[in-house]
Amino acid sequence: MASLDIHLFPCLSDNYGVLIHDAENNVTASIDAPEASAVKKALAEKGWTLTHILTTHYHADHTDGNMELKGETGCIIVGPKNEADRVPGIDVQVGDGDSYEFGAFTAKVFDTPGHTAGHITYWFPQANVAFAGDTLFTLGCGRLFEGTAETMWTSLSKIKALPPETVIYSGHEYTQSNAGFALTVEPGNAALQARAKEISDMRSRGEPTVPTTLVRELETNPFLRPDSPEIQTNLGMEGRELWEVFGEVRRRKDNA
Ligand code: ZN
Ligand code: FE
């Protein structure tokens, strides 16, 4: 069984770049391309040659490196069908239900709109990992720039339905502020209290809080927990639709 090597590195002010590598098949993908220079440095450190870019959404902090990297390596750029016209250099358009073969691995693609209208998530079931871009963050979720709360809740529900042990990579290090906000909506969640402390310790040591696992997010991420009685009570929204409760959590974070 081939193994998928994964290398995470910080770039820009608070983005993460990620390289994935299948040594047996000699393929390397950059998950998004926030900054060409940082991606090239990471490739050189690992001794890997770029063959693909897997784009989650068109925002500049996820695609600014596309053309430079493609020009230098001839890599194939895969990206979201529903916003393909906004992804520089896109070669292969993928959307909900599509599979993309990467070396020995299959990426299953989900449409996860809300942050942008065409945002996609890549799930590699054989490697037990998903790349969620700016849809789900550690203890947070993306801002609703191009979708309603109902749209984003549907997207997050697809991620929620993945196997709980799935390892989830996201595009940014926002976790410290997310943890502070999460405690304001669900202060009685003991797992969240413990995790907030752990996150403070990790950040003070300069450690990334990405990746996370789905099971930890299910236990502590308020954006995945609109069914929590404590959250519903704190928001005065007992018994309301889950997407409505989610939407109120998102609104409060926007105004926090
Ligand atoms: Zn974004
Ligand atoms: Fe971003």
PDB file of N, CA, C and O and ligand atoms in Angstrom, residues 15 57 61-62 115 134 172, ligand 2:
ATOM      1  N   ASN A  15      -1.635  31.933   6.583  1.00  0.00           N
ATOM      2  CA  ASN A  15      -2.040  30.781   5.760  1.00  0.00           C
ATOM      3  C   ASN A  15      -1.159  29.570   6.052  1.00  0.00           C
ATOM      4  O   ASN A  15      -0.043  29.707   6.547  1.00  0.00           O
ATOM      5  N   HIS A  57     -10.401  26.897  -3.592  1.00  0.00           N
ATOM      6  CA  HIS A  57     -11.245  28.031  -3.987  1.00  0.00           C
ATOM      7  C   HIS A  57     -10.367  29.141  -4.542  1.00  0.00           C
ATOM      8  O   HIS A  57      -9.149  29.110  -4.384  1.00  0.00           O
ATOM      9  N   ASP A  61      -5.312  34.417  -1.713  1.00  0.00           N
ATOM     10  CA  ASP A  61      -4.386  33.797  -0.758  1.00  0.00           C
ATOM     11  C   ASP A  61      -4.357  32.266  -0.890  1.00  0.00           C
ATOM     12  O   ASP A  61      -3.709  31.585  -0.096  1.00  0.00           O
ATOM     13  N   HIS A  62      -5.061  31.746  -1.907  1.00  0.00           N
ATOM     14  CA  HIS A  62      -5.016  30.307  -2.198  1.00  0.00           C
ATOM     15  C   HIS A  62      -4.563  30.024  -3.635  1.00  0.00           C
ATOM     16  O   HIS A  62      -4.311  28.871  -3.973  1.00  0.00           O
ATOM     17  N   HIS A 115     -18.285  29.868   1.778  1.00  0.00           N
ATOM     18  CA  HIS A 115     -17.184  30.845   1.851  1.00  0.00           C
ATOM     19  C   HIS A 115     -17.012  31.484   0.477  1.00  0.00           C
ATOM     20  O   HIS A 115     -16.987  32.703   0.337  1.00  0.00           O
ATOM     21  N   ASP A 134     -10.973  26.820   3.150  1.00  0.00           N
ATOM     22  CA  ASP A 134     -11.532  27.795   4.094  1.00  0.00           C
ATOM     23  C   ASP A 134     -12.981  27.466   4.444  1.00  0.00           C
ATOM     24  O   ASP A 134     -13.766  28.357   4.772  1.00  0.00           O
ATOM     25  N   HIS A 172      -5.822  28.059   7.222  1.00  0.00           N
ATOM     26  CA  HIS A 172      -5.347  29.165   8.064  1.00  0.00           C
ATOM     27  C   HIS A 172      -5.116  28.747   9.509  1.00  0.00           C
ATOM     28  O   HIS A 172      -5.740  27.812  10.008  1.00  0.00           O
TER      29      HIS A 172
HETATM   30 FE    FE B   2      -8.006  31.950   2.865  1.00  0.00          FE
END
